[in-house]
């Protein structure tokens, strides 16, 4: 039942915030998000590390069709449930020094999106997963369209069209899988994800189902060449919406690869997995090179996120335990780092009214707290040992290198290029002489500091003692990899 509360509570809180409103709406939204964090934290710390689904619920939805309201938390989803509960309070807190029109609607949409994301990461029914997958798009669309930049309407429309287009492919695959399940005494077919795992699809069917799912998830992550919506959307969306997109929402795509593609169509992965890894590696290098050329901080971070998610996708398709473990822990680490980086860009913009690196400089002279926090988050992003980014990237690169030495070597450039564009951004914005825009730059306020401090703690916690997080995913990952190997052999 805990899973039910994790999904329903933020939706109920969002509804109340929208209806009640009031002057202290920020504080109410923060308290609501903190309660959800407490629930997610409790689920994480009492979770039993094994291959079973826990804290679940299962109710009839459309009984005659075998479609159920079924959800639970397992070792594949537990870190993403934690991430979704963890980041939203800090995203809400990051807005305390900002004023947004229609604040009740603004914060209600954020909590509605959190509820949908919880549903995505816990759904055990294919159509319920699809419902939440689409439901998560609606709040972010309105957040970007109502509070975004000057070009928000065409950019948001492009984002909407891209994601709907990909989702239609996924719906087609889900409907096909549903009709392949055997009929029972009480229903014509079943949409349970566990029943999809039992299907013995022909190689031809697996190939097209692979591409139907892959296109949907590749757009959401995004993976090259399905990425063209991402940079403009990240830049035009208000920073809290960008944090939700980069910190949590893109993980739906990586999660989908693990939950659907690998166990359902192992022969499709065997045939097309290398192509997917090549596309991911191209995205790693392409995104990093474009990031090096950027002058806008927010756009630079957007391309860096595109590059990092390519490595996660490559690690998943390596079909190794280390690659899978790396993808799960890196999703957590990347969410923490990218939220911190976008917050830095937002702070700098709010004080200088620019994100252009050539108009900044000298900020470190008057901002000791911002300098230290920015540097730590940045070093986590470039995978410095003893930071959170190192653990995930090491495991991911190990998995890709095990799969193919040449692809692993190419993917390894992510660390070199990442250091180049991140340190370049830090140098140009923080060092050198001050400009007219930065000469009176103020250091962090108390609320801004309290966004960074927990993120910094997590950067070092994951980097120094990753066992806390790896131990909860290891049994489920081992079981999944064993199942994939056994199923692939039986299908040949």
Coordinates of N, CA and C in Angstrom, one line a residue, residues 23-133:
X23 N -1.1 33.1 0.1 CA 0.2 33.8 0.0 C 1.4 32.9 0.4
X24 N 1.1 31.9 1.2 CA 2.2 31.0 1.6 C 2.2 29.7 0.8
X25 N 1.9 29.8 -0.5 CA 1.8 28.6 -1.3 C 3.1 27.9 -1.5
X26 N 4.2 28.7 -1.5 CA 5.5 28.1 -1.7 C 5.8 27.2 -0.5
X27 N 5.6 27.7 0.7 CA 5.9 26.9 1.9 C 5.0 25.7 2.0
X28 N 3.7 25.8 1.6 CA 2.8 24.6 1.6 C 3.3 23.6 0.6
X29 N 3.7 24.0 -0.6 CA 4.2 23.1 -1.6 C 5.5 22.4 -1.1
X30 N 6.4 23.1 -0.4 CA 7.6 22.5 0.1 C 7.3 21.5 1.2
X31 N 6.4 21.8 2.1 CA 6.0 20.8 3.1 C 5.4 19.6 2.5
X32 N 4.6 19.8 1.5 CA 4.0 18.6 0.8 C 5.0 17.8 0.1
X33 N 6.0 18.4 -0.5 CA 7.1 17.7 -1.2 C 8.0 17.0 -0.2
X34 N 8.2 17.6 1.0 CA 9.0 16.9 2.0 C 8.3 15.7 2.6
X35 N 7.0 15.7 2.7 CA 6.3 14.5 3.2 C 6.5 13.4 2.2
X36 N 6.4 13.7 0.9 CA 6.6 12.7 -0.2 C 8.0 12.2 -0.1
X37 N 9.0 13.0 0.2 CA 10.4 12.6 0.4 C 10.5 11.6 1.6
X38 N 9.8 11.9 2.6 CA 9.8 11.0 3.8 C 9.3 9.7 3.4
X39 N 8.2 9.6 2.7 CA 7.6 8.4 2.2 C 8.6 7.6 1.3
X40 N 9.2 8.3 0.4 CA 10.2 7.6 -0.5 C 11.4 7.2 0.2
X41 N 11.9 8.0 1.2 CA 13.0 7.6 2.0 C 12.7 6.4 2.8
X42 N 11.5 6.3 3.4 CA 11.1 5.2 4.2 C 11.1 3.9 3.3
X43 N 10.5 4.0 2.1 CA 10.5 2.9 1.2 C 11.9 2.4 0.9
X44 N 12.8 3.3 0.7 CA 14.2 3.0 0.3 C 14.9 2.2 1.5
X45 N 14.8 2.8 2.7 CA 15.5 2.2 3.8 C 14.9 0.9 4.4
X46 N 13.6 0.7 4.2 CA 13.0 -0.6 4.7 C 12.9 -1.6 3.5
X47 N 13.3 -1.2 2.3 CA 13.3 -2.1 1.2 C 14.2 -3.3 1.4
X48 N 13.7 -4.5 1.2 CA 14.5 -5.7 1.3 C 15.2 -6.0 0.0
X49 N 16.5 -6.0 0.0 CA 17.2 -6.2 -1.3 C 17.0 -7.6 -1.8
X50 N 16.1 -7.8 -2.7 CA 15.9 -9.1 -3.3 C 15.2 -8.8 -4.7
X51 N 14.8 -9.9 -5.4 CA 14.3 -9.7 -6.7 C 12.7 -9.5 -6.7
X52 N 12.1 -9.4 -5.6 CA 10.6 -9.3 -5.5 C 10.2 -7.9 -5.6
X53 N 8.9 -7.7 -5.9 CA 8.2 -6.4 -5.9 C 7.6 -6.2 -4.5
X54 N 7.8 -5.1 -3.9 CA 7.3 -4.8 -2.5 C 6.5 -3.6 -2.4
X55 N 5.7 -3.5 -1.3 CA 4.9 -2.3 -1.0 C 3.8 -2.1 -2.0
X56 N 3.4 -3.2 -2.7 CA 2.5 -3.0 -3.9 C 1.0 -3.0 -3.6
X57 N 0.3 -2.8 -4.7 CA -1.2 -2.9 -4.6 C -1.6 -3.5 -6.0
X58 N -2.8 -4.1 -6.0 CA -3.3 -4.7 -7.2 C -4.8 -4.8 -7.1
X59 N -5.4 -3.9 -8.0 CA -6.9 -3.8 -8.0 C -7.4 -4.0 -9.4
X60 N -8.6 -4.5 -9.6 CA -9.1 -4.6 -11.0 C -9.3 -3.2 -11.6
X61 N -9.1 -3.0 -12.8 CA -9.3 -1.8 -13.5 C -10.4 -2.0 -14.6
X62 N -10.0 -2.8 -15.6 CA -11.0 -3.3 -16.6 C -10.9 -4.8 -16.6
X63 N -11.7 -5.4 -15.6 CA -11.5 -6.9 -15.3 C -11.7 -7.8 -16.5
X64 N -12.7 -7.5 -17.4 CA -13.0 -8.4 -18.5 C -11.8 -8.4 -19.5
X65 N -11.0 -7.3 -19.5 CA -9.9 -7.3 -20.4 C -8.5 -7.6 -19.8
X66 N -8.6 -7.9 -18.5 CA -7.3 -8.3 -17.8 C -6.4 -7.1 -17.6
X67 N -7.0 -5.9 -17.5 CA -6.2 -4.7 -17.2 C -6.4 -4.3 -15.8
X68 N -5.3 -4.2 -15.0 CA -5.4 -4.0 -13.6 C -4.6 -2.7 -13.2
X69 N -5.0 -2.2 -12.0 CA -4.3 -1.1 -11.4 C -3.3 -1.8 -10.4
X70 N -2.1 -2.1 -10.9 CA -1.1 -2.8 -10.2 C 0.2 -2.1 -10.2
X71 N 0.8 -1.9 -9.0 CA 2.1 -1.2 -8.9 C 2.8 -1.7 -7.7
X72 N 4.2 -1.6 -7.7 CA 5.0 -2.0 -6.6 C 6.4 -1.5 -6.9
X73 N 7.3 -1.7 -5.9 CA 8.7 -1.2 -6.0 C 9.6 -2.5 -5.9
X74 N 10.5 -2.5 -6.9 CA 11.5 -3.6 -6.9 C 12.9 -3.0 -7.0
X75 N 13.9 -3.8 -7.1 CA 15.3 -3.4 -7.1 C 15.6 -2.5 -8.3
X76 N 14.8 -2.6 -9.4 CA 15.1 -1.8 -10.6 C 14.5 -0.4 -10.4
X77 N 13.4 -0.3 -9.7 CA 12.7 1.0 -9.6 C 13.0 1.7 -8.3
X78 N 13.6 1.1 -7.3 CA 13.7 1.7 -5.9 C 14.5 3.0 -5.9
X79 N 15.6 3.0 -6.7 CA 16.4 4.2 -6.7 C 15.7 5.4 -7.4
X80 N 14.9 5.0 -8.4 CA 14.2 6.1 -9.2 C 13.0 6.6 -8.3
X81 N 12.4 5.8 -7.5 CA 11.4 6.2 -6.6 C 12.1 7.2 -5.6
X82 N 13.2 6.8 -5.1 CA 14.0 7.7 -4.2 C 14.3 9.0 -4.9
X83 N 14.8 9.0 -6.1 CA 15.2 10.2 -6.8 C 14.0 11.1 -7.0
X84 N 12.8 10.5 -7.4 CA 11.7 11.3 -7.6 C 11.2 12.0 -6.3
X85 N 11.3 11.3 -5.2 CA 10.9 11.9 -4.0 C 12.0 12.9 -3.5
X86 N 13.2 12.7 -3.8 CA 14.3 13.5 -3.3 C 14.4 14.8 -4.0
X87 N 14.3 14.9 -5.3 CA 14.6 16.1 -6.0 C 13.5 17.2 -5.9
X88 N 12.3 16.8 -5.9 CA 11.2 17.8 -5.9 C 11.2 18.8 -4.8
X89 N 11.5 18.4 -3.5 CA 11.6 19.4 -2.5 C 12.7 20.5 -2.8
X90 N 13.8 20.0 -3.3 CA 14.9 21.0 -3.6 C 14.5 21.9 -4.8
X91 N 13.8 21.3 -5.8 CA 13.3 22.1 -6.9 C 12.3 23.2 -6.4
X92 N 11.4 22.8 -5.5 CA 10.5 23.8 -4.9 C 11.2 24.8 -4.1
X93 N 12.2 24.4 -3.3 CA 13.0 25.3 -2.5 C 13.8 26.3 -3.4
X94 N 14.2 25.8 -4.5 CA 15.0 26.7 -5.4 C 14.2 27.9 -5.9
X95 N 12.9 27.8 -5.8 CA 12.0 28.9 -6.3 C 11.7 30.0 -5.3
X96 N 12.2 29.8 -4.1 CA 11.8 30.7 -3.0 C 12.2 32.1 -3.2
X97 N 13.2 32.4 -4.0 CA 13.6 33.8 -4.3 C 13.1 34.2 -5.6
X98 N 12.2 33.5 -6.2 CA 11.6 33.8 -7.5 C 10.1 34.1 -7.4
X99 N 9.5 34.8 -8.3 CA 8.1 35.0 -8.3 C 7.5 34.6 -9.6
X100 N 6.6 33.7 -9.5 CA 5.9 33.1 -10.7 C 4.4 33.5 -10.7
X101 N 3.9 33.9 -11.9 CA 2.5 34.2 -11.9 C 1.7 32.9 -11.7
X102 N 0.5 33.1 -11.2 CA -0.4 31.9 -10.8 C 0.4 30.8 -10.1
X103 N 0.9 31.2 -8.9 CA 1.8 30.2 -8.2 C 1.1 28.9 -7.8
X104 N -0.2 29.0 -7.5 CA -0.9 27.8 -7.1 C -0.9 26.8 -8.2
X105 N -1.1 27.3 -9.4 CA -1.1 26.4 -10.6 C 0.3 25.8 -10.8
X106 N 1.3 26.7 -10.7 CA 2.7 26.4 -10.9 C 3.1 25.2 -10.0
X107 N 2.9 25.3 -8.7 CA 3.3 24.3 -7.8 C 2.4 23.0 -7.9
X108 N 1.2 23.2 -8.2 CA 0.3 22.1 -8.3 C 0.7 21.2 -9.5
X109 N 1.1 21.8 -10.6 CA 1.6 21.1 -11.8 C 2.9 20.3 -11.4
X110 N 3.8 20.9 -10.6 CA 5.0 20.2 -10.3 C 4.7 18.9 -9.5
X111 N 3.7 19.0 -8.5 CA 3.3 17.9 -7.7 C 2.5 16.8 -8.5
X112 N 1.7 17.3 -9.5 CA 1.0 16.3 -10.3 C 2.0 15.6 -11.2
X113 N 3.1 16.2 -11.6 CA 4.1 15.5 -12.4 C 4.8 14.5 -11.5
X114 N 5.1 14.9 -10.3 CA 5.7 13.9 -9.4 C 4.9 12.7 -9.2
X115 N 3.6 12.9 -9.1 CA 2.7 11.7 -8.9 C 2.8 10.8 -10.2
X116 N 2.7 11.4 -11.3 CA 2.8 10.6 -12.6 C 4.1 9.9 -12.7
X117 N 5.2 10.5 -12.3 CA 6.5 9.9 -12.4 C 6.6 8.7 -11.4
X118 N 6.1 8.9 -10.2 CA 6.0 7.8 -9.3 C 5.2 6.6 -9.9
X119 N 4.2 6.9 -10.6 CA 3.4 5.9 -11.3 C 4.2 5.2 -12.4
X120 N 5.0 5.9 -13.2 CA 5.8 5.3 -14.2 C 6.8 4.3 -13.6
X121 N 7.4 4.7 -12.5 CA 8.5 3.9 -12.0 C 8.0 2.7 -11.1
X122 N 6.7 2.6 -10.9 CA 6.2 1.5 -10.0 C 5.2 0.7 -10.7
X123 N 4.7 1.1 -11.9 CA 3.6 0.3 -12.6 C 4.0 -1.1 -12.9
X124 N 3.1 -2.0 -12.6 CA 3.3 -3.4 -13.0 C 2.4 -3.9 -14.1
X125 N 1.6 -3.0 -14.6 CA 0.7 -3.3 -15.7 C 1.1 -2.4 -16.9
X126 N 1.2 -3.0 -18.1 CA 1.7 -2.3 -19.3 C 0.9 -1.0 -19.6
X127 N -0.5 -1.1 -19.5 CA -1.3 0.0 -19.9 C -1.3 1.1 -18.8
X128 N -1.1 0.6 -17.5 CA -1.0 1.6 -16.5 C 0.3 2.4 -16.6
X129 N 1.4 1.7 -17.0 CA 2.6 2.3 -17.3 C 2.5 3.4 -18.4
X130 N 1.8 3.0 -19.4 CA 1.5 3.9 -20.5 C 0.7 5.1 -20.1
X131 N -0.3 4.9 -19.2 CA -1.1 6.0 -18.7 C -0.2 7.0 -18.0
X132 N 0.6 6.5 -17.1 CA 1.5 7.5 -16.3 C 2.5 8.1 -17.2
X133 N 3.0 7.3 -18.2 CA 4.0 7.8 -19.1 C 3.5 9.0 -19.8

